[in-house]
PDB file of C-alpha atoms in Angstrom:
ATOM      1  CA  GLN A   1      -1.730 137.420  10.386  1.00  0.00           C
ATOM      2  CA  SER A   2      -1.406 135.385   7.157  1.00  0.00           C
ATOM      3  CA  ALA A   3      -4.976 133.220   6.180  1.00  0.00           C
ATOM      4  CA  LEU A   4      -2.376 130.279   6.672  1.00  0.00           C
ATOM      5  CA  THR A   5      -1.346 128.983   8.946  1.00  0.00           C
ATOM      6  CA  GLN A   6       3.155 127.311  10.055  1.00  0.00           C
ATOM      7  CA  PRO A   7       5.762 127.126  11.875  1.00  0.00           C
ATOM      8  CA  ALA A   8       7.860 129.451  11.973  1.00  0.00           C
ATOM      9  CA  SER A   9      10.969 127.746  12.055  1.00  0.00           C
ATOM     10  CA  VAL A  10      11.948 124.384  11.501  1.00  0.00           C
ATOM     11  CA  SER A  11      15.254 122.576  11.783  1.00  0.00           C
ATOM     12  CA  GLY A  12      17.209 119.483  11.159  1.00  0.00           C
ATOM     13  CA  SER A  13      20.452 117.628  10.421  1.00  0.00           C
ATOM     14  CA  PRO A  14      21.821 116.871   6.826  1.00  0.00           C
ATOM     15  CA  GLY A  15      20.696 113.702   5.768  1.00  0.00           C
ATOM     16  CA  GLN A  16      17.307 113.816   7.491  1.00  0.00           C
ATOM     17  CA  SER A  17      13.761 114.610   6.537  1.00  0.00           C
ATOM     18  CA  ILE A  18      11.969 116.891   7.918  1.00  0.00           C
ATOM     19  CA  THR A  19       8.087 117.691   6.982  1.00  0.00           C
ATOM     20  CA  ILE A  20       6.250 122.186   7.310  1.00  0.00           C
ATOM     21  CA  SER A  21       3.182 122.340   7.362  1.00  0.00           C
ATOM     22  CA  CYS A  22       0.015 123.976   6.049  1.00  0.00           C
ATOM     23  CA  THR A  23      -3.308 124.830   7.658  1.00  0.00           C
ATOM     24  CA  GLY A  24      -5.589 127.126   5.796  1.00  0.00           C
ATOM     25  CA  THR A  25      -9.547 125.937   5.470  1.00  0.00           C
ATOM     26  CA  SER A  26     -12.494 124.184   3.972  1.00  0.00           C
ATOM     27  CA  SER A  27     -12.389 127.333   1.430  1.00  0.00           C
ATOM     28  CA  ASP A  28      -9.033 126.773   0.014  1.00  0.00           C
ATOM     29  CA  VAL A  29      -6.046 124.353   1.257  1.00  0.00           C
ATOM     30  CA  GLY A  30      -9.462 122.024   1.260  1.00  0.00           C
ATOM     31  CA  GLY A  31     -11.090 122.690  -0.688  1.00  0.00           C
ATOM     32  CA  TYR A  32      -8.856 123.090  -4.094  1.00  0.00           C
ATOM     33  CA  ASN A  33      -6.597 120.953  -4.896  1.00  0.00           C
ATOM     34  CA  TYR A  34      -3.949 124.105  -5.535  1.00  0.00           C
ATOM     35  CA  VAL A  35      -2.052 123.590  -3.657  1.00  0.00           C
ATOM     36  CA  SER A  36       1.148 125.822  -4.461  1.00  0.00           C
ATOM     37  CA  TRP A  37       5.024 125.982  -2.147  1.00  0.00           C
ATOM     38  CA  TYR A  38       7.536 127.903  -2.354  1.00  0.00           C
ATOM     39  CA  GLN A  39      11.511 128.399  -1.286  1.00  0.00           C
ATOM     40  CA  GLN A  40      13.344 131.817   0.086  1.00  0.00           C
ATOM     41  CA  HIS A  41      17.100 132.423   0.593  1.00  0.00           C
ATOM     42  CA  PRO A  42      17.266 135.904   1.756  1.00  0.00           C
ATOM     43  CA  GLY A  43      17.776 138.565  -0.944  1.00  0.00           C
ATOM     44  CA  LYS A  44      16.095 136.397  -3.692  1.00  0.00           C
ATOM     45  CA  ALA A  45      13.182 136.450  -5.614  1.00  0.00           C
ATOM     46  CA  PRO A  46      11.290 132.859  -4.593  1.00  0.00           C
ATOM     47  CA  LYS A  47      11.563 129.526  -6.603  1.00  0.00           C
ATOM     48  CA  LEU A  48       8.216 127.618  -7.251  1.00  0.00           C
ATOM     49  CA  LEU A  49       8.732 124.132  -5.508  1.00  0.00           C
ATOM     50  CA  ILE A  50       6.128 122.695  -6.454  1.00  0.00           C
ATOM     51  CA  TYR A  51       2.048 123.417  -7.228  1.00  0.00           C
ATOM     52  CA  ASP A  52      -1.166 121.001  -7.573  1.00  0.00           C
ATOM     53  CA  VAL A  53      -0.627 120.098  -4.020  1.00  0.00           C
ATOM     54  CA  ILE A  54       2.404 117.388  -5.968  1.00  0.00           C
ATOM     55  CA  ASN A  55       3.719 118.399  -8.328  1.00  0.00           C
ATOM     56  CA  ARG A  56       7.186 119.600  -8.891  1.00  0.00           C
ATOM     57  CA  PRO A  57       8.310 122.047 -11.006  1.00  0.00           C
ATOM     58  CA  SER A  58      10.988 120.750 -13.844  1.00  0.00           C
ATOM     59  CA  GLY A  59      14.356 121.019 -12.202  1.00  0.00           C
ATOM     60  CA  VAL A  60      13.226 120.661  -9.202  1.00  0.00           C
ATOM     61  CA  SER A  61      15.006 118.263  -7.381  1.00  0.00           C
ATOM     62  CA  SER A  62      12.911 115.028  -6.057  1.00  0.00           C
ATOM     63  CA  ARG A  63      14.326 115.601  -2.332  1.00  0.00           C
ATOM     64  CA  PHE A  64      10.931 117.492  -2.215  1.00  0.00           C
ATOM     65  CA  SER A  65       7.763 116.749  -1.894  1.00  0.00           C
ATOM     66  CA  GLY A  66       4.269 117.181  -1.248  1.00  0.00           C
ATOM     67  CA  SER A  67       1.123 115.683   0.257  1.00  0.00           C
ATOM     68  CA  LYS A  68      -2.194 117.317   1.025  1.00  0.00           C
ATOM     69  CA  SER A  69      -5.100 116.042   4.608  1.00  0.00           C
ATOM     70  CA  GLY A  70      -7.934 118.041   4.780  1.00  0.00           C
ATOM     71  CA  ASN A  71      -7.198 121.400   5.905  1.00  0.00           C
ATOM     72  CA  THR A  72      -3.243 120.470   6.372  1.00  0.00           C
ATOM     73  CA  ALA A  73      -1.338 120.374   2.602  1.00  0.00           C
ATOM     74  CA  SER A  74       2.411 119.963   3.730  1.00  0.00           C
ATOM     75  CA  LEU A  75       5.778 120.050   2.096  1.00  0.00           C
ATOM     76  CA  THR A  76       9.194 117.566   2.581  1.00  0.00           C
ATOM     77  CA  ILE A  77      12.171 117.872   2.502  1.00  0.00           C
ATOM     78  CA  SER A  78      14.029 114.901   1.992  1.00  0.00           C
ATOM     79  CA  GLY A  79      18.103 114.454   2.295  1.00  0.00           C
ATOM     80  CA  LEU A  80      18.305 118.337   3.783  1.00  0.00           C
ATOM     81  CA  GLN A  81      21.114 119.355   2.724  1.00  0.00           C
ATOM     82  CA  SER A  82      23.279 123.382   3.714  1.00  0.00           C
ATOM     83  CA  GLU A  83      21.516 124.774   0.994  1.00  0.00           C
ATOM     84  CA  ASP A  84      18.179 124.019   1.541  1.00  0.00           C
ATOM     85  CA  GLU A  85      18.659 126.216   4.370  1.00  0.00           C
ATOM     86  CA  ALA A  86      15.412 128.450   3.163  1.00  0.00           C
ATOM     87  CA  SER A  87      12.454 130.380   4.436  1.00  0.00           C
ATOM     88  CA  TYR A  88       9.909 128.214   2.483  1.00  0.00           C
ATOM     89  CA  SER A  89       6.038 129.885   2.775  1.00  0.00           C
ATOM     90  CA  CYS A  90       3.095 127.327   1.503  1.00  0.00           C
ATOM     91  CA  SER A  91      -0.116 128.974  -1.280  1.00  0.00           C
ATOM     92  CA  SER A  92      -3.260 128.064  -2.463  1.00  0.00           C
ATOM     93  CA  TYR A  93      -6.249 129.122  -4.370  1.00  0.00           C
ATOM     94  CA  SER A  94      -8.808 131.069  -1.794  1.00  0.00           C
ATOM     95  CA  SER A  95     -12.776 131.181  -2.793  1.00  0.00           C
ATOM     96  CA  SER A  96     -12.075 134.868  -1.187  1.00  0.00           C
ATOM     97  CA  THR A  97     -12.310 137.795  -2.484  1.00  0.00           C
ATOM     98  CA  THR A  98      -8.863 137.189  -1.960  1.00  0.00           C
ATOM     99  CA  PHE A  99      -8.039 134.554  -4.686  1.00  0.00           C
ATOM    100  CA  VAL A 100      -4.815 133.331  -3.740  1.00  0.00           C
ATOM    101  CA  VAL A 101      -4.192 133.349   0.747  1.00  0.00           C
ATOM    102  CA  PHE A 102      -0.321 132.503   1.679  1.00  0.00           C
ATOM    103  CA  GLY A 103       1.250 130.959   4.560  1.00  0.00           C
ATOM    104  CA  GLY A 104       3.598 132.872   7.045  1.00  0.00           C
ATOM    105  CA  GLY A 105       6.655 131.533   5.743  1.00  0.00           C
ATOM    106  CA  THR A 106       8.438 128.867   8.104  1.00  0.00           C
ATOM    107  CA  LYS A 107      12.461 129.665   8.649  1.00  0.00           C
ATOM    108  CA  LEU A 108      14.052 125.734   7.474  1.00  0.00           C
ATOM    109  CA  THR A 109      17.508 125.713   9.498  1.00  0.00           C
ATOM    110  CA  VAL A 110      19.861 123.562   8.154  1.00  0.00           C
ATOM    111  CA  LEU A 111      21.500 122.205  12.036  1.00  0.00           C
TER     112      LEU A 111
ATOM    113  CA  GLN B   1      15.786 131.843 -19.616  1.00  0.00           C
ATOM    114  CA  VAL B   2      12.257 134.095 -18.076  1.00  0.00           C
ATOM    115  CA  GLN B   3      13.448 137.224 -17.077  1.00  0.00           C
ATOM    116  CA  LEU B   4      11.071 139.379 -14.546  1.00  0.00           C
ATOM    117  CA  VAL B   5      13.225 142.895 -13.311  1.00  0.00           C
ATOM    118  CA  GLU B   6      11.027 145.721 -10.642  1.00  0.00           C
ATOM    119  CA  SER B   7      11.461 149.347 -10.366  1.00  0.00           C
ATOM    120  CA  GLY B   8      10.123 152.448  -9.616  1.00  0.00           C
ATOM    121  CA  GLY B   9      10.429 151.388  -5.583  1.00  0.00           C
ATOM    122  CA  GLY B  10      11.074 154.310  -3.229  1.00  0.00           C
ATOM    123  CA  VAL B  11      11.016 156.172  -0.264  1.00  0.00           C
ATOM    124  CA  VAL B  12       7.020 158.394  -0.142  1.00  0.00           C
ATOM    125  CA  GLN B  13       4.396 159.921   2.283  1.00  0.00           C
ATOM    126  CA  PRO B  14       1.956 158.483   3.237  1.00  0.00           C
ATOM    127  CA  GLY B  15      -0.476 159.338   0.736  1.00  0.00           C
ATOM    128  CA  GLU B  16       1.973 159.784  -2.480  1.00  0.00           C
ATOM    129  CA  SER B  17       1.771 157.305  -4.956  1.00  0.00           C
ATOM    130  CA  LEU B  18       4.349 155.877  -6.625  1.00  0.00           C
ATOM    131  CA  ARG B  19       3.790 153.419 -10.458  1.00  0.00           C
ATOM    132  CA  LEU B  20       6.443 150.409  -9.772  1.00  0.00           C
ATOM    133  CA  SER B  21       7.083 148.352 -13.092  1.00  0.00           C
ATOM    134  CA  CYS B  22       8.317 145.268 -14.632  1.00  0.00           C
ATOM    135  CA  ALA B  23      10.137 144.715 -17.340  1.00  0.00           C
ATOM    136  CA  ALA B  24       9.751 140.377 -18.819  1.00  0.00           C
ATOM    137  CA  SER B  25      12.071 138.728 -20.137  1.00  0.00           C
ATOM    138  CA  GLY B  26      12.327 134.842 -21.879  1.00  0.00           C
ATOM    139  CA  PHE B  27       9.228 133.760 -22.887  1.00  0.00           C
ATOM    140  CA  THR B  28       5.528 134.965 -24.825  1.00  0.00           C
ATOM    141  CA  PHE B  29       5.204 138.074 -22.313  1.00  0.00           C
ATOM    142  CA  ASN B  30       1.086 138.404 -23.363  1.00  0.00           C
ATOM    143  CA  ASN B  31       0.208 135.095 -23.514  1.00  0.00           C
ATOM    144  CA  TYR B  32       0.393 134.618 -19.720  1.00  0.00           C
ATOM    145  CA  GLY B  33      -1.353 136.628 -16.416  1.00  0.00           C
ATOM    146  CA  MET B  34       1.030 138.466 -14.090  1.00  0.00           C
ATOM    147  CA  HIS B  35       0.804 139.017 -10.456  1.00  0.00           C
ATOM    148  CA  TRP B  36       2.004 141.962  -8.047  1.00  0.00           C
ATOM    149  CA  VAL B  37       2.524 139.692  -5.249  1.00  0.00           C
ATOM    150  CA  ARG B  38       4.782 142.147  -1.811  1.00  0.00           C
ATOM    151  CA  LEU B  39       6.076 140.471   1.252  1.00  0.00           C
ATOM    152  CA  ALA B  40       6.242 143.214   4.392  1.00  0.00           C
ATOM    153  CA  PRO B  41       8.902 143.240   7.439  1.00  0.00           C
ATOM    154  CA  GLY B  42       7.777 140.651   9.639  1.00  0.00           C
ATOM    155  CA  LYS B  43       5.098 139.620   7.751  1.00  0.00           C
ATOM    156  CA  GLY B  44       4.447 136.392   5.221  1.00  0.00           C
ATOM    157  CA  LEU B  45       3.614 136.828   1.572  1.00  0.00           C
ATOM    158  CA  GLU B  46       0.678 139.010   0.322  1.00  0.00           C
ATOM    159  CA  TRP B  47      -0.505 139.273  -3.046  1.00  0.00           C
ATOM    160  CA  VAL B  48      -1.786 141.557  -4.467  1.00  0.00           C
ATOM    161  CA  SER B  49      -2.715 141.922  -7.878  1.00  0.00           C
ATOM    162  CA  LEU B  50      -2.980 140.160 -10.854  1.00  0.00           C
ATOM    163  CA  ILE B  51      -3.851 140.753 -14.389  1.00  0.00           C
ATOM    164  CA  ARG B  52      -5.161 138.538 -17.029  1.00  0.00           C
ATOM    165  CA  ASN B  53      -2.728 138.483 -20.701  1.00  0.00           C
ATOM    166  CA  ASP B  54      -4.961 140.925 -22.534  1.00  0.00           C
ATOM    167  CA  GLY B  55      -4.881 143.077 -19.229  1.00  0.00           C
ATOM    168  CA  SER B  56      -9.419 142.134 -20.280  1.00  0.00           C
ATOM    169  CA  ASN B  57      -8.943 140.971 -16.307  1.00  0.00           C
ATOM    170  CA  LYS B  58      -7.564 142.661 -13.268  1.00  0.00           C
ATOM    171  CA  TYR B  59      -8.107 141.873 -10.223  1.00  0.00           C
ATOM    172  CA  TYR B  60      -7.503 142.992  -6.688  1.00  0.00           C
ATOM    173  CA  ALA B  61      -6.778 142.585  -2.342  1.00  0.00           C
ATOM    174  CA  ASP B  62      -8.649 144.055  -1.075  1.00  0.00           C
ATOM    175  CA  SER B  63      -5.841 145.016   1.539  1.00  0.00           C
ATOM    176  CA  VAL B  64      -5.590 147.584  -1.520  1.00  0.00           C
ATOM    177  CA  LYS B  65      -8.908 147.606  -3.712  1.00  0.00           C
ATOM    178  CA  GLY B  66      -9.741 151.244  -4.973  1.00  0.00           C
ATOM    179  CA  ARG B  67      -6.424 152.139  -5.069  1.00  0.00           C
ATOM    180  CA  PHE B  68      -4.170 150.535  -6.910  1.00  0.00           C
ATOM    181  CA  THR B  69      -4.487 149.652 -10.991  1.00  0.00           C
ATOM    182  CA  ILE B  70      -2.607 146.826 -11.851  1.00  0.00           C
ATOM    183  CA  SER B  71      -2.400 147.426 -15.624  1.00  0.00           C
ATOM    184  CA  ARG B  72       0.244 145.814 -18.781  1.00  0.00           C
ATOM    185  CA  ASP B  73       1.788 147.037 -21.845  1.00  0.00           C
ATOM    186  CA  ASN B  74       2.203 144.068 -24.286  1.00  0.00           C
ATOM    187  CA  SER B  75       4.193 145.972 -26.681  1.00  0.00           C
ATOM    188  CA  LYS B  76       7.177 146.834 -24.285  1.00  0.00           C
ATOM    189  CA  ASN B  77       6.068 143.547 -22.339  1.00  0.00           C
ATOM    190  CA  THR B  78       5.972 145.320 -19.349  1.00  0.00           C
ATOM    191  CA  LEU B  79       3.496 145.619 -15.804  1.00  0.00           C
ATOM    192  CA  TYR B  80       2.756 148.095 -13.902  1.00  0.00           C
ATOM    193  CA  LEU B  81       1.983 148.391 -11.071  1.00  0.00           C
ATOM    194  CA  GLN B  82      -0.164 152.295  -9.664  1.00  0.00           C
ATOM    195  CA  MET B  83      -0.037 152.698  -6.175  1.00  0.00           C
ATOM    196  CA  ASN B  84      -1.770 155.621  -5.031  1.00  0.00           C
ATOM    197  CA  SER B  85      -2.433 157.131  -1.174  1.00  0.00           C
ATOM    198  CA  LEU B  86      -0.474 154.951   0.359  1.00  0.00           C
ATOM    199  CA  LYS B  87       0.083 153.679   3.454  1.00  0.00           C
ATOM    200  CA  PRO B  88       2.300 153.023   5.972  1.00  0.00           C
ATOM    201  CA  GLU B  89       1.475 148.998   5.670  1.00  0.00           C
ATOM    202  CA  ASP B  90       2.105 149.703   2.298  1.00  0.00           C
ATOM    203  CA  THR B  91       5.868 149.279   2.945  1.00  0.00           C
ATOM    204  CA  ALA B  92       7.048 145.688   1.462  1.00  0.00           C
ATOM    205  CA  MET B  93       8.986 144.126  -1.045  1.00  0.00           C
ATOM    206  CA  TYR B  94       6.962 144.197  -4.681  1.00  0.00           C
ATOM    207  CA  TYR B  95       7.028 141.223  -6.426  1.00  0.00           C
ATOM    208  CA  CYS B  96       6.548 140.444 -10.154  1.00  0.00           C
ATOM    209  CA  ALA B  97       5.209 137.148 -11.275  1.00  0.00           C
ATOM    210  CA  LYS B  98       4.047 135.148 -14.337  1.00  0.00           C
ATOM    211  CA  ASP B  99       1.088 132.688 -14.086  1.00  0.00           C
ATOM    212  CA  ILE B 100       2.245 128.480 -14.841  1.00  0.00           C
ATOM    213  CA  HIS B 101      -0.535 128.225 -17.621  1.00  0.00           C
ATOM    214  CA  THR B 102      -0.531 130.352 -20.208  1.00  0.00           C
ATOM    215  CA  VAL B 103      -3.869 132.576 -21.625  1.00  0.00           C
ATOM    216  CA  THR B 104      -5.929 130.375 -18.009  1.00  0.00           C
ATOM    217  CA  ILE B 105      -5.285 132.066 -14.651  1.00  0.00           C
ATOM    218  CA  HIS B 106      -4.043 129.064 -12.391  1.00  0.00           C
ATOM    219  CA  TRP B 107      -3.150 130.641  -8.999  1.00  0.00           C
ATOM    220  CA  VAL B 108      -0.041 129.222  -9.695  1.00  0.00           C
ATOM    221  CA  LEU B 109       3.253 132.097  -9.870  1.00  0.00           C
ATOM    222  CA  ASP B 110       6.308 130.064 -11.592  1.00  0.00           C
ATOM    223  CA  TYR B 111       9.071 132.508 -11.806  1.00  0.00           C
ATOM    224  CA  TRP B 112       9.603 136.079  -9.745  1.00  0.00           C
ATOM    225  CA  GLY B 113      11.310 139.119  -9.844  1.00  0.00           C
ATOM    226  CA  GLN B 114      14.114 139.798  -7.411  1.00  0.00           C
ATOM    227  CA  GLY B 115      11.751 142.782  -6.166  1.00  0.00           C
ATOM    228  CA  THR B 116      11.494 146.440  -5.790  1.00  0.00           C
ATOM    229  CA  LEU B 117      11.587 147.941  -1.535  1.00  0.00           C
ATOM    230  CA  VAL B 118       8.686 149.978  -1.062  1.00  0.00           C
ATOM    231  CA  THR B 119       8.580 152.323   1.782  1.00  0.00           C
ATOM    232  CA  VAL B 120       5.997 154.822   2.897  1.00  0.00           C
ATOM    233  CA  SER B 121       6.517 156.943   6.008  1.00  0.00           C
ATOM    234  CA  SER B 122       6.776 159.579   6.959  1.00  0.00           C
TER     235      SER B 122
END
């Protein structure tokens, strides 16, 4: 059981937009603006997409955007492309003894 | 470019030990905190441990506290994870990752290695 809750899977067609949610508590997502999102293709290293809720590292496409409302953070991918098919995980700083908590991951399928 | 290369994984029996290494290049290693994160089969990512840039402070997940020890050799640009008293539930791909900020810890992992597989089974 992961500390943050994500849907197991989402899907969309090329060109569409999708949103992945990440629900935590006031001790993590809701209490800090330290939410990150990672993309992972099978057999590859995870890649940082979004940090501090809304910031994109240099080189990450503007098609990826982040937001937060209360205890739920969201990742939106616009203009879906086939190469976006991957697993997406959220994380947050936590005031618990774990320091960093992750979601269970969401598998994105591009139809 | 930043490169992180893990090694040392393998198949061990419950109760045995293993030491993982992570060779870093492409950045000033001694300026950054470094993390270990694992991904068990069918589960989500789990943060394991962090060591500050100068090795002065170390942090562990409750699930590994007292069994795992993180360390680093800044002269060799290498991060380590000594894993003792291994359990079947430690079976996972282990990744090393770099913290995004210099010196201070931001708990954001901006570069990751490809991982090394640890299997604990009798």
